[in-house]
Amino acid sequence: ASTLAFIESSKDGSVSRSSLSLLAAAQKLSNPITAVITGSQAGKTAQALKSSFSCNSLEKLIIFEDSKLDTCLPEELTPLLVKLLKGNDYSHFVVSNSSVGKNVLPRVGALLDIQPVCDVTVIKAPKTFVRPIYAGNIISTIECPAEKKILSIRTSSFAPIPEGSTDSVAIEKGTDIPPCDLDVTWVKTIVTKSERPELTSALNVVTGGRALKDKDTFDKLLSPLADVLHAAIGATRASVDNGLCDNSLQIGQTGKVIAPNLYIAVGVSGAVQHLAGMKDSKVIVAINNDPDAPIFNVADYGLQGDLYKIVPELTEKLRN
Amino acid sequence: MSGKRQLRILVPVKRVVDYQIKPRVNKALTGIETNGIKFSINPFDDIAVEEAIRIKEKNKNLVESTHAVSIGPTKAQDILRNCLAKGIDTCSLIDSMDKENIEPLAIAKILKVIVEKRGFNLVLMGKQAIDDDCNNTGQMLAGLLNWPQATNAAKVEFLDNGRVQVTREIDDGEEVIEAPLPMVITTDLRLNTPRYVGLPKLMKAKKKPIEKLDIIKDFPGINIEPQLNTISIEEPKTKPPGVKLNSVDELIEKLKEAKVI
């Protein structure tokens, strides 16, 4: 048995935290791992992975240094991944549940006639996996008897592999990228710029709900608190829909799923769809003036009261 | 906009437990409790229905037909009637004949047959169903058909050069891609807000025919047996109730105790 892991190319040649978590999950399958990295920064990413992180099961890195793979279009990636999976006897194929992973994995699965197991949160055995359904309201345990298993991993559920080095790993240059016969063009990516830590990997997250009324209030109240905690800022669907912030900040069933050490919900009511995205956070704090807000049911610590007084006071006291 | 292109739009829709209902595991621990539970159209599919109707309304000479299809129990005809009432032209129900756990891959194979037999050139569907949360079928269908795919659509535009431009929601913002038809587009939340449909329209739609097909007889050769086995389902362990605090100072003390600050 052996595992193929798809590591997403990064724009600067660094290794993303979600890739580190993906490798940690892959190690739980107890197989030797081959990682495939694509895009013009693949070589640099492979070197960074090898020299800075420790992954005992990692045996080989295959790099496809081709800039046409930089945009990660599923129409381009699928033929390559299908070829790798058909030409080798990997028992497992894993990707992270990022927007790239979610986009490409089912397409690969369909062409291999394999139903993937998606959004795996626990690997119980090499063929037994846990995945949440119904927005995390139900937890299912799935057995996959097929010889080849393909999985997407909810990376927030796996602690990243530690720093160190994996000197023994071989880097192999991949050749012969199958051509894409579809006329799809990437036009542009509009990245929401932020000086803050990335939401899905931040250790601390401060989230604002609809109670914050408008964009100005949202920024003025949450930014200083996020600053003192070195936290990422998150949002609910309601606050995104009401124009309080950018939609890349949305946490929940249809947004991002996160599990930081500290999660502070400010003016968040706690709709089921939002809870699906954050209830695995280690310590949850809820600040809300409505004593019946469902968020208090999942919060470890609740503070009921005027958030316009509480948040500045908390910010000030944490700063000192 | 050129009037030559004729869009034939297929909108696959799924009947799911209403999004406002908190699902519970049934007594036999084999599935979720469905007795007396409200079912509705999958909310993302509702957005796809709305988008199909808006495309038709905006570009009268562009759209030849809009067709909704649901693969599910007989009762799924309720959501199909709703689609008709909203303005979808025709629809079919593929009766799942009490087969449960039909996986996305099997659904994609059935949809492929429908697309090929009836010559659809645009499939609009929800990015995921809110019951199994797989987020698979659109990508699979695109792969099986060897069509371009645009998942998580936040904006769909038909360009004068015949291409379709889709703005997609991605982890760190948005991405814009372009492809010619035929293609598969899956819809995300911000694409549109589905309309409500009033009783008069709903009553009128009751008179419209719904084509009925049988998943076994009408789709021979497609294996609908699941590849994956569900061993158990359970409700997540609930945390012990949290503590309500009285002051910011108390909160800071607790956070220090928990070693998170």
CSV table of N, CA, C and O in Angstrom, one decimal, chain A residues 109-164:
chain,number,residue,atom,x,y,z
A,109,GLY,N,-12.1,11.5,-9.4
A,109,GLY,CA,-12.8,10.3,-9.0
A,109,GLY,C,-13.7,9.8,-10.1
A,109,GLY,O,-13.7,8.6,-10.4
A,110,ALA,N,-14.5,10.7,-10.7
A,110,ALA,CA,-15.4,10.2,-11.8
A,110,ALA,C,-14.7,9.5,-12.9
A,110,ALA,O,-15.1,8.5,-13.4
A,111,LEU,N,-13.5,10.1,-13.3
A,111,LEU,CA,-12.8,9.5,-14.4
A,111,LEU,C,-12.1,8.1,-14.0
A,111,LEU,O,-11.8,7.3,-14.9
A,112,LEU,N,-11.9,7.9,-12.7
A,112,LEU,CA,-11.4,6.6,-12.3
A,112,LEU,C,-12.5,5.7,-11.8
A,112,LEU,O,-12.3,4.6,-11.4
A,113,ASP,N,-13.7,6.2,-11.9
A,113,ASP,CA,-14.9,5.4,-11.4
A,113,ASP,C,-14.8,5.1,-9.9
A,113,ASP,O,-15.1,4.0,-9.5
A,114,ILE,N,-14.3,6.1,-9.2
A,114,ILE,CA,-14.2,5.9,-7.7
A,114,ILE,C,-15.0,7.0,-7.0
A,114,ILE,O,-14.8,8.2,-7.3
A,115,GLN,N,-15.9,6.6,-6.1
A,115,GLN,CA,-16.6,7.6,-5.3
A,115,GLN,C,-15.6,8.0,-4.2
A,115,GLN,O,-15.2,7.2,-3.4
A,116,PRO,N,-15.3,9.3,-4.1
A,116,PRO,CA,-14.4,9.8,-3.1
A,116,PRO,C,-15.1,9.8,-1.7
A,116,PRO,O,-16.3,9.9,-1.6
A,117,VAL,N,-14.2,9.8,-0.7
A,117,VAL,CA,-14.7,10.1,0.7
A,117,VAL,C,-14.3,11.6,1.0
A,117,VAL,O,-13.1,11.9,1.0
A,118,CYS,N,-15.3,12.5,1.2
A,118,CYS,CA,-15.0,13.9,1.2
A,118,CYS,C,-15.0,14.4,2.6
A,118,CYS,O,-15.8,14.0,3.4
A,119,ASP,N,-14.1,15.4,2.9
A,119,ASP,CA,-14.1,16.1,4.1
A,119,ASP,C,-13.9,15.3,5.3
A,119,ASP,O,-14.5,15.4,6.3
A,120,VAL,N,-12.9,14.4,5.2
A,120,VAL,CA,-12.5,13.5,6.3
A,120,VAL,C,-12.0,14.2,7.5
A,120,VAL,O,-11.0,15.0,7.4
A,121,THR,N,-12.5,13.9,8.7
A,121,THR,CA,-12.1,14.6,9.9
A,121,THR,C,-11.3,13.7,10.8
A,121,THR,O,-10.5,14.1,11.6
A,122,VAL,N,-11.5,12.4,10.7
A,122,VAL,CA,-10.7,11.4,11.4
A,122,VAL,C,-10.4,10.2,10.5
A,122,VAL,O,-11.3,9.7,9.8
A,123,ILE,N,-9.2,9.7,10.6
A,123,ILE,CA,-8.8,8.5,9.9
A,123,ILE,C,-8.7,7.4,11.0
A,123,ILE,O,-7.8,7.4,11.8
A,124,LYS,N,-9.7,6.5,11.0
A,124,LYS,CA,-9.8,5.5,12.1
A,124,LYS,C,-8.9,4.3,11.7
A,124,LYS,O,-8.3,3.6,12.5
A,125,ALA,N,-8.9,4.0,10.4
A,125,ALA,CA,-8.1,2.9,9.9
A,125,ALA,C,-7.9,3.2,8.4
A,125,ALA,O,-8.5,4.0,7.9
A,126,PRO,N,-6.9,2.5,7.7
A,126,PRO,CA,-6.7,2.8,6.3
A,126,PRO,C,-7.9,2.7,5.4
A,126,PRO,O,-7.9,3.2,4.3
A,127,LYS,N,-9.0,2.0,5.9
A,127,LYS,CA,-10.2,2.0,5.1
A,127,LYS,C,-11.4,2.6,5.8
A,127,LYS,O,-12.6,2.5,5.3
A,128,THR,N,-11.2,3.1,7.0
A,128,THR,CA,-12.3,3.6,7.8
A,128,THR,C,-12.2,5.1,8.1
A,128,THR,O,-11.2,5.5,8.7
A,129,PHE,N,-13.2,5.9,7.8
A,129,PHE,CA,-13.0,7.3,7.9
A,129,PHE,C,-14.3,8.0,8.5
A,129,PHE,O,-15.4,7.5,8.3
A,130,VAL,N,-14.0,9.1,9.2
A,130,VAL,CA,-15.2,9.8,9.8
A,130,VAL,C,-15.3,11.1,9.0
A,130,VAL,O,-14.4,11.7,8.7
A,131,ARG,N,-16.6,11.4,8.7
A,131,ARG,CA,-16.9,12.6,8.0
A,131,ARG,C,-18.2,13.2,8.5
A,131,ARG,O,-19.2,12.5,8.8
A,132,PRO,N,-18.2,14.5,8.7
A,132,PRO,CA,-19.5,15.1,9.1
A,132,PRO,C,-20.4,15.3,8.0
A,132,PRO,O,-20.0,15.5,6.8
A,133,ILE,N,-21.7,15.1,8.3
A,133,ILE,CA,-22.8,15.4,7.2
A,133,ILE,C,-23.8,16.3,7.9
A,133,ILE,O,-23.7,16.6,9.1
A,134,TYR,N,-24.8,16.8,7.1
A,134,TYR,CA,-25.8,17.7,7.7
A,134,TYR,C,-25.1,18.8,8.4
A,134,TYR,O,-25.4,19.1,9.6
A,135,ALA,N,-24.2,19.5,7.8
A,135,ALA,CA,-23.5,20.7,8.4
A,135,ALA,C,-22.9,20.3,9.7
A,135,ALA,O,-22.8,21.2,10.6
A,136,GLY,N,-22.4,19.1,9.9
A,136,GLY,CA,-21.8,18.8,11.2
A,136,GLY,C,-22.8,18.4,12.3
A,136,GLY,O,-22.4,18.1,13.4
A,137,ASN,N,-24.1,18.4,11.9
A,137,ASN,CA,-25.1,17.9,12.9
A,137,ASN,C,-25.1,16.4,13.1
A,137,ASN,O,-25.6,15.9,14.1
A,138,ILE,N,-24.5,15.7,12.1
A,138,ILE,CA,-24.4,14.3,12.2
A,138,ILE,C,-23.0,13.9,11.8
A,138,ILE,O,-22.4,14.5,10.9
A,139,ILE,N,-22.5,12.9,12.5
A,139,ILE,CA,-21.1,12.4,12.2
A,139,ILE,C,-21.3,11.0,11.7
A,139,ILE,O,-21.9,10.1,12.3
A,140,SER,N,-20.7,10.8,10.5
A,140,SER,CA,-20.8,9.4,9.9
A,140,SER,C,-19.5,8.8,9.9
A,140,SER,O,-18.5,9.4,9.6
A,141,THR,N,-19.5,7.4,10.0
A,141,THR,CA,-18.3,6.7,9.9
A,141,THR,C,-18.4,5.8,8.6
A,141,THR,O,-19.4,5.1,8.5
A,142,ILE,N,-17.5,5.9,7.7
A,142,ILE,CA,-17.6,5.3,6.4
A,142,ILE,C,-16.5,4.3,6.2
A,142,ILE,O,-15.3,4.5,6.6
A,143,GLU,N,-16.9,3.1,5.6
A,143,GLU,CA,-15.9,2.2,5.3
A,143,GLU,C,-15.8,2.1,3.8
A,143,GLU,O,-16.8,2.1,3.1
A,144,CYS,N,-14.6,2.1,3.3
A,144,CYS,CA,-14.3,2.1,1.9
A,144,CYS,C,-13.6,0.8,1.5
A,144,CYS,O,-12.4,0.7,1.6
A,145,PRO,N,-14.4,-0.2,1.0
A,145,PRO,CA,-13.8,-1.5,0.7
A,145,PRO,C,-12.9,-1.5,-0.6
A,145,PRO,O,-12.1,-2.4,-0.8
A,146,ALA,N,-13.1,-0.5,-1.5
A,146,ALA,CA,-12.4,-0.5,-2.8
A,146,ALA,C,-10.9,-0.5,-2.6
A,146,ALA,O,-10.4,0.0,-1.6
A,147,GLU,N,-10.2,-1.0,-3.6
A,147,GLU,CA,-8.7,-1.1,-3.5
A,147,GLU,C,-8.1,0.3,-3.5
A,147,GLU,O,-7.2,0.5,-2.7
A,148,LYS,N,-8.6,1.1,-4.3
A,148,LYS,CA,-8.1,2.5,-4.4
A,148,LYS,C,-9.1,3.4,-3.7
A,148,LYS,O,-10.3,3.4,-4.0
A,149,LYS,N,-8.6,4.2,-2.7
A,149,LYS,CA,-9.4,5.1,-2.0
A,149,LYS,C,-9.0,6.5,-2.2
A,149,LYS,O,-7.8,6.8,-2.2
A,150,ILE,N,-9.9,7.4,-2.5
A,150,ILE,CA,-9.5,8.8,-2.7
A,150,ILE,C,-10.3,9.6,-1.7
A,150,ILE,O,-11.5,9.5,-1.5
A,151,LEU,N,-9.5,10.5,-1.1
A,151,LEU,CA,-10.1,11.2,0.1
A,151,LEU,C,-9.8,12.7,0.0
A,151,LEU,O,-8.7,13.1,-0.4
A,152,SER,N,-10.7,13.5,0.4
A,152,SER,CA,-10.3,14.9,0.7
A,152,SER,C,-10.3,15.1,2.2
A,152,SER,O,-11.2,14.5,2.9
A,153,ILE,N,-9.3,15.8,2.7
A,153,ILE,CA,-9.1,15.9,4.2
A,153,ILE,C,-9.5,17.3,4.7
A,153,ILE,O,-9.1,18.3,4.1
A,154,ARG,N,-10.3,17.3,5.7
A,154,ARG,CA,-10.6,18.6,6.4
A,154,ARG,C,-9.3,18.9,7.2
A,154,ARG,O,-9.1,18.4,8.3
A,155,THR,N,-8.5,19.8,6.6
A,155,THR,CA,-7.1,20.0,7.2
A,155,THR,C,-7.2,20.6,8.6
A,155,THR,O,-6.3,20.4,9.4
A,156,SER,N,-8.3,21.4,8.9
A,156,SER,CA,-8.4,22.0,10.2
A,156,SER,C,-8.5,20.9,11.3
A,156,SER,O,-8.3,21.2,12.5
A,157,SER,N,-8.8,19.7,11.0
A,157,SER,CA,-9.0,18.6,12.0
A,157,SER,C,-7.6,17.9,12.3
A,157,SER,O,-7.6,17.0,13.1
A,158,PHE,N,-6.6,18.3,11.6
A,158,PHE,CA,-5.3,17.5,11.7
A,158,PHE,C,-4.2,18.5,12.1
A,158,PHE,O,-4.0,19.5,11.3
A,159,ALA,N,-3.5,18.3,13.1
A,159,ALA,CA,-2.4,19.2,13.5
A,159,ALA,C,-1.3,19.0,12.4
A,159,ALA,O,-1.0,17.9,12.0
A,160,PRO,N,-0.6,20.1,12.0
A,160,PRO,CA,0.4,20.0,11.0
A,160,PRO,C,1.6,19.1,11.4
A,160,PRO,O,1.9,19.0,12.6
A,161,ILE,N,2.3,18.6,10.4
A,161,ILE,CA,3.6,17.9,10.7
A,161,ILE,C,4.5,18.9,11.3
A,161,ILE,O,4.5,20.0,11.0
A,162,PRO,N,5.4,18.4,12.2
A,162,PRO,CA,6.3,19.3,12.9
A,162,PRO,C,7.4,19.9,12.1
A,162,PRO,O,7.8,19.3,11.0
A,163,GLU,N,8.1,20.9,12.6
A,163,GLU,CA,9.3,21.4,11.9
A,163,GLU,C,10.4,20.4,12.1
A,163,GLU,O,10.4,19.6,13.0
A,164,GLY,N,11.4,20.5,11.2
A,164,GLY,CA,12.5,19.5,11.3
A,164,GLY,C,13.0,19.4,9.9
A,164,GLY,O,13.1,20.4,9.1
